[in-house]
mmCIF file of C-alpha atoms in Angstrom:
data_model
loop_
_atom_site.group_PDB
_atom_site.id
_atom_site.type_symbol
_atom_site.label_atom_id
_atom_site.label_comp_id
_atom_site.label_asym_id
_atom_site.label_seq_id
_atom_site.Cartn_x
_atom_site.Cartn_y
_atom_site.Cartn_z
ATOM 1 C CA UNK G 1 18.964 49.147 282.090
ATOM 2 C CA UNK G 2 19.152 46.430 279.726
ATOM 3 C CA UNK G 3 17.039 48.339 277.242
ATOM 4 C CA UNK G 4 19.318 51.557 277.450
ATOM 5 C CA UNK G 5 22.479 49.456 276.926
ATOM 6 C CA UNK G 6 20.997 47.994 273.670
ATOM 7 C CA UNK G 7 20.116 51.635 272.538
ATOM 8 C CA UNK G 8 23.790 52.982 273.155
ATOM 9 C CA UNK G 9 25.053 49.639 271.392
ATOM 10 C CA UNK G 10 22.670 50.532 268.393
ATOM 11 C CA UNK G 11 23.043 54.157 268.337
ATOM 12 C CA UNK G 12 26.918 54.059 268.419
ATOM 13 C CA UNK G 13 27.011 51.659 265.501
ATOM 14 C CA UNK G 14 24.480 53.699 263.461
ATOM 15 C CA UNK G 15 25.887 57.068 264.063
ATOM 16 C CA UNK G 16 28.686 57.521 266.545
ATOM 17 C CA UNK G 17 31.463 56.175 264.253
ATOM 18 C CA UNK G 18 30.911 58.496 261.457
ATOM 19 C CA UNK G 19 30.516 61.428 263.846
ATOM 20 C CA UNK G 20 33.508 60.466 265.831
ATOM 21 C CA UNK G 21 31.736 61.194 268.942
ATOM 22 C CA UNK G 22 32.909 59.802 272.385
ATOM 23 C CA UNK G 23 31.397 56.750 273.455
ATOM 24 C CA UNK G 24 32.548 53.236 274.574
ATOM 25 C CA UNK G 25 30.286 50.366 273.010
ATOM 26 C CA UNK G 26 29.483 47.008 274.188
ATOM 27 C CA UNK G 27 32.005 45.719 271.490
ATOM 28 C CA UNK G 28 34.594 47.196 272.903
ATOM 29 C CA UNK G 29 35.196 50.394 270.570
ATOM 30 C CA UNK G 30 36.451 53.254 272.692
ATOM 31 C CA UNK G 31 35.865 56.800 270.974
ATOM 32 C CA UNK G 32 37.720 59.158 273.279
ATOM 33 C CA UNK G 33 37.661 63.015 273.372
ATOM 34 C CA UNK G 34 40.879 64.408 274.838
ATOM 35 C CA UNK G 35 42.142 67.847 275.026
ATOM 36 C CA UNK G 36 45.306 69.676 274.492
ATOM 37 C CA UNK G 37 46.171 73.357 275.135
ATOM 38 C CA UNK G 38 42.570 73.682 275.406
ATOM 39 C CA UNK G 39 41.750 72.695 272.000
ATOM 40 C CA UNK G 40 39.701 69.546 271.199
ATOM 41 C CA UNK G 41 41.413 66.563 269.992
ATOM 42 C CA UNK G 42 39.247 63.468 269.076
ATOM 43 C CA UNK G 43 41.121 60.348 269.233
ATOM 44 C CA UNK G 44 39.045 57.133 268.336
ATOM 45 C CA UNK G 45 40.432 53.940 268.991
ATOM 46 C CA UNK G 46 38.948 50.840 267.309
ATOM 47 C CA UNK G 47 38.898 47.467 268.787
ATOM 48 C CA UNK G 48 38.446 45.475 265.548
ATOM 49 C CA UNK G 49 41.253 46.381 263.099
ATOM 50 C CA UNK G 50 39.058 44.921 260.184
ATOM 51 C CA UNK G 51 35.998 47.402 260.713
ATOM 52 C CA UNK G 52 36.453 49.495 257.426
ATOM 53 C CA UNK G 53 33.547 51.472 258.396
ATOM 54 C CA UNK G 54 34.876 52.564 261.631
ATOM 55 C CA UNK G 55 36.961 55.828 261.974
ATOM 56 C CA UNK G 56 40.226 54.357 262.803
ATOM 57 C CA UNK G 57 42.453 56.774 264.440
ATOM 58 C CA UNK G 58 41.609 60.415 264.056
ATOM 59 C CA UNK G 59 43.091 63.837 265.199
ATOM 60 C CA UNK G 60 40.647 66.608 264.488
ATOM 61 C CA UNK G 61 42.397 69.670 265.587
ATOM 62 C CA UNK G 62 40.320 71.965 262.887
ATOM 63 C CA UNK G 63 38.683 74.876 264.309
ATOM 64 C CA UNK G 64 34.911 74.801 263.963
ATOM 65 C CA UNK G 65 33.605 78.238 263.547
ATOM 66 C CA UNK G 66 30.181 77.224 261.844
ATOM 67 C CA UNK G 67 27.440 78.887 264.019
ATOM 68 C CA UNK G 68 23.835 77.513 263.519
ATOM 69 C CA UNK G 69 21.298 80.098 263.415
ATOM 70 C CA UNK G 70 18.475 78.453 264.809
ATOM 71 C CA UNK G 71 16.520 81.744 265.208
ATOM 72 C CA UNK G 72 17.868 85.234 264.730
ATOM 73 C CA UNK G 73 18.493 85.538 268.288
ATOM 74 C CA UNK G 74 19.307 81.846 269.226
ATOM 75 C CA UNK G 75 22.774 80.410 267.935
ATOM 76 C CA UNK G 76 24.360 77.149 268.417
ATOM 77 C CA UNK G 77 28.051 76.310 268.058
ATOM 78 C CA UNK G 78 31.093 74.682 269.336
ATOM 79 C CA UNK G 79 33.559 76.219 271.917
ATOM 80 C CA UNK G 80 35.811 77.132 268.832
ATOM 81 C CA UNK G 81 33.354 79.954 267.854
ATOM 82 C CA UNK G 82 33.045 80.878 271.365
ATOM 83 C CA UNK G 83 36.338 81.499 271.485
ATOM 84 C CA UNK G 84 36.774 83.469 268.329
ATOM 85 C CA UNK G 85 36.113 87.101 268.983
ATOM 86 C CA UNK G 86 35.590 87.998 265.287
ATOM 87 C CA UNK G 87 32.878 85.149 264.886
ATOM 88 C CA UNK G 88 31.104 86.249 268.060
ATOM 89 C CA UNK G 89 30.835 89.851 266.690
ATOM 90 C CA UNK G 90 30.057 88.816 263.379
ATOM 91 C CA UNK G 91 26.952 87.243 264.658
ATOM 92 C CA UNK G 92 26.351 90.030 267.109
ATOM 93 C CA UNK G 93 26.489 87.757 270.145
ATOM 94 C CA UNK G 94 25.377 89.350 273.481
ATOM 95 C CA UNK G 95 24.870 86.405 275.728
ATOM 96 C CA UNK G 96 26.845 82.889 275.948
ATOM 97 C CA UNK G 97 25.128 80.023 277.477
ATOM 98 C CA UNK G 98 28.056 77.553 277.964
ATOM 99 C CA UNK G 99 26.947 73.900 278.729
ATOM 100 C CA UNK G 100 30.693 72.616 278.162
ATOM 101 C CA UNK G 101 32.773 70.963 281.071
ATOM 102 C CA UNK G 102 35.640 72.710 281.979
ATOM 103 C CA UNK G 103 35.781 75.340 279.267
ATOM 104 C CA UNK G 104 36.410 78.876 280.292
ATOM 105 C CA UNK G 105 34.403 81.889 279.187
ATOM 106 C CA UNK G 106 37.193 84.068 277.542
ATOM 107 C CA UNK G 107 35.439 87.471 276.859
ATOM 108 C CA UNK G 108 34.028 88.509 280.473
ATOM 109 C CA UNK G 109 33.909 92.336 279.543
ATOM 110 C CA UNK G 110 32.349 91.613 276.023
ATOM 111 C CA UNK G 111 29.314 89.178 276.726
ATOM 112 C CA UNK G 112 27.029 88.032 279.630
ATOM 113 C CA UNK G 113 27.804 84.557 280.217
ATOM 114 C CA UNK G 114 26.151 81.690 282.216
ATOM 115 C CA UNK G 115 27.870 78.520 282.751
ATOM 116 C CA UNK G 116 26.224 75.050 283.569
ATOM 117 C CA UNK G 117 28.768 72.534 283.281
ATOM 118 C CA UNK G 118 27.028 69.032 281.760
ATOM 119 C CA UNK G 119 28.729 65.786 281.135
ATOM 120 C CA UNK G 120 28.004 64.567 277.629
ATOM 121 C CA UNK G 121 27.123 60.877 278.736
ATOM 122 C CA UNK G 122 24.142 58.913 277.931
ATOM 123 C CA UNK G 123 23.187 58.790 281.745
ATOM 124 C CA UNK G 124 23.267 62.257 282.291
ATOM 125 C CA UNK G 125 20.025 63.765 283.198
ATOM 126 C CA UNK G 126 19.844 66.491 280.607
ATOM 127 C CA UNK G 127 16.323 67.519 281.222
ATOM 128 C CA UNK G 128 17.267 68.579 284.813
ATOM 129 C CA UNK G 129 19.040 71.297 283.297
ATOM 130 C CA UNK G 130 16.350 72.628 280.868
ATOM 131 C CA UNK G 131 14.550 75.098 283.572
ATOM 132 C CA UNK G 132 17.875 76.858 284.319
ATOM 133 C CA UNK G 133 18.787 76.822 280.768
ATOM 134 C CA UNK G 134 15.315 77.885 279.253
ATOM 135 C CA UNK G 135 15.051 80.801 281.652
ATOM 136 C CA UNK G 136 18.289 82.257 280.784
ATOM 137 C CA UNK G 137 17.427 81.924 276.785
ATOM 138 C CA UNK G 138 14.152 83.501 277.417
ATOM 139 C CA UNK G 139 15.499 86.532 279.446
ATOM 140 C CA UNK G 140 17.822 87.300 276.496
ATOM 141 C CA UNK G 141 15.187 86.981 273.980
ATOM 142 C CA UNK G 142 13.123 89.564 276.307
ATOM 143 C CA UNK G 143 15.992 91.927 276.225
ATOM 144 C CA UNK G 144 16.341 91.635 272.403
ATOM 145 C CA UNK G 145 19.543 90.050 272.781
ATOM 146 C CA UNK G 146 21.397 87.318 270.904
ATOM 147 C CA UNK G 147 22.525 84.223 272.737
ATOM 148 C CA UNK G 148 25.010 81.686 271.666
ATOM 149 C CA UNK G 149 24.583 78.218 273.253
ATOM 150 C CA UNK G 150 27.546 76.058 273.310
ATOM 151 C CA UNK G 151 29.317 72.974 274.758
ATOM 152 C CA UNK G 152 32.523 71.448 273.445
ATOM 153 C CA UNK G 153 31.786 70.210 269.928
ATOM 154 C CA UNK G 154 28.463 72.015 269.627
ATOM 155 C CA UNK G 155 27.056 68.562 268.429
ATOM 156 C CA UNK G 156 25.555 67.085 271.807
ATOM 157 C CA UNK G 157 24.804 68.876 274.732
ATOM 158 C CA UNK G 158 24.094 72.126 273.256
ATOM 159 C CA UNK G 159 21.989 70.684 270.499
ATOM 160 C CA UNK G 160 20.016 68.850 273.132
ATOM 161 C CA UNK G 161 19.250 72.037 275.292
ATOM 162 C CA UNK G 162 18.438 73.967 272.102
ATOM 163 C CA UNK G 163 15.926 71.324 270.760
ATOM 164 C CA UNK G 164 14.408 70.934 274.288
ATOM 165 C CA UNK G 165 14.012 74.564 274.220
ATOM 166 C CA UNK G 166 12.141 74.750 270.722
ATOM 167 C CA UNK G 167 9.925 72.167 272.046
ATOM 168 C CA UNK G 168 9.038 74.060 275.335
ATOM 169 C CA UNK G 169 8.800 77.553 273.848
ATOM 170 C CA UNK G 170 7.093 77.012 270.530
ATOM 171 C CA UNK G 171 5.133 73.670 271.395
ATOM 172 C CA UNK G 172 7.083 71.874 268.566
ATOM 173 C CA UNK G 173 7.465 68.042 268.367
ATOM 174 C CA UNK G 174 10.798 66.399 268.828
ATOM 175 C CA UNK G 175 11.081 65.817 265.086
ATOM 176 C CA UNK G 176 10.009 68.934 264.232
ATOM 177 C CA UNK G 177 12.606 70.568 266.725
ATOM 178 C CA UNK G 178 15.516 68.164 265.700
ATOM 179 C CA UNK G 179 15.110 68.924 262.096
ATOM 180 C CA UNK G 180 14.907 72.810 262.576
ATOM 181 C CA UNK G 181 18.297 72.464 264.765
ATOM 182 C CA UNK G 182 19.734 70.059 262.036
ATOM 183 C CA UNK G 183 19.211 72.320 259.330
ATOM 184 C CA UNK G 184 20.843 75.220 261.061
ATOM 185 C CA UNK G 185 23.859 73.081 262.216
ATOM 186 C CA UNK G 186 24.211 69.728 260.385
ATOM 187 C CA UNK G 187 26.944 68.382 262.683
ATOM 188 C CA UNK G 188 24.464 67.871 265.489
ATOM 189 C CA UNK G 189 24.184 64.490 267.071
ATOM 190 C CA UNK G 190 23.125 64.311 270.605
ATOM 191 C CA UNK G 191 24.093 60.959 272.224
ATOM 192 C CA UNK G 192 21.495 58.360 272.731
ATOM 193 C CA UNK G 193 20.506 58.847 276.347
ATOM 194 C CA UNK G 194 19.993 62.607 275.323
ATOM 195 C CA UNK G 195 17.899 61.394 272.262
ATOM 196 C CA UNK G 196 15.783 59.359 274.566
ATOM 197 C CA UNK G 197 15.149 62.003 276.854
ATOM 198 C CA UNK G 198 13.962 64.503 274.140
ATOM 199 C CA UNK G 199 11.454 61.944 272.938
ATOM 200 C CA UNK G 200 10.146 61.393 276.355
ATOM 201 C CA UNK G 201 10.052 65.270 277.204
ATOM 202 C CA UNK G 202 7.808 65.931 274.126
ATOM 203 C CA UNK G 203 5.338 62.965 275.214
ATOM 204 C CA UNK G 204 5.200 64.366 278.788
ATOM 205 C CA UNK G 205 4.566 67.782 277.521
ATOM 206 C CA UNK G 206 1.931 67.290 274.523
#
């Protein structure tokens, strides 16, 4: 537990302030993701007002419609993209894997959905969700469909699922899978717990 705590502390200092992703660090910094009218609002509170490198107080209400094309049939994005019908049709999406928590599927007559609510917490056992997620993605590929994998921000949970899928389906190393997904969607930043689990997943499957 101590090592995981240290990892969370180290990871948040190196990455999370810049990404403004939700986390509570050991130093008391609180980065909180809240919601308003089904839209994401990221509120960042910094305990130390002299910390010039931190995000400060930020409200991000802009839509994130950037879709990462990992494979022609495998896409990664945020709930904003999943809720924008024009974007969905532009990328010829046929199926949606929704791994967000508390995000509805807005177009049930247009796409085939699978919802698996996952909490974006370092302690969440993301690997336990892999078989169900991978089976759905595999089925879409077999049907020559196009699947969008999304969570709330398309940064942590959905990214971890897609990285894991590439490791599972193509035998890629963690570094190669991460790089591929990062190139497709630069905003990705799985939380520290997911990163550790993905490393271990690769070691257990090589």
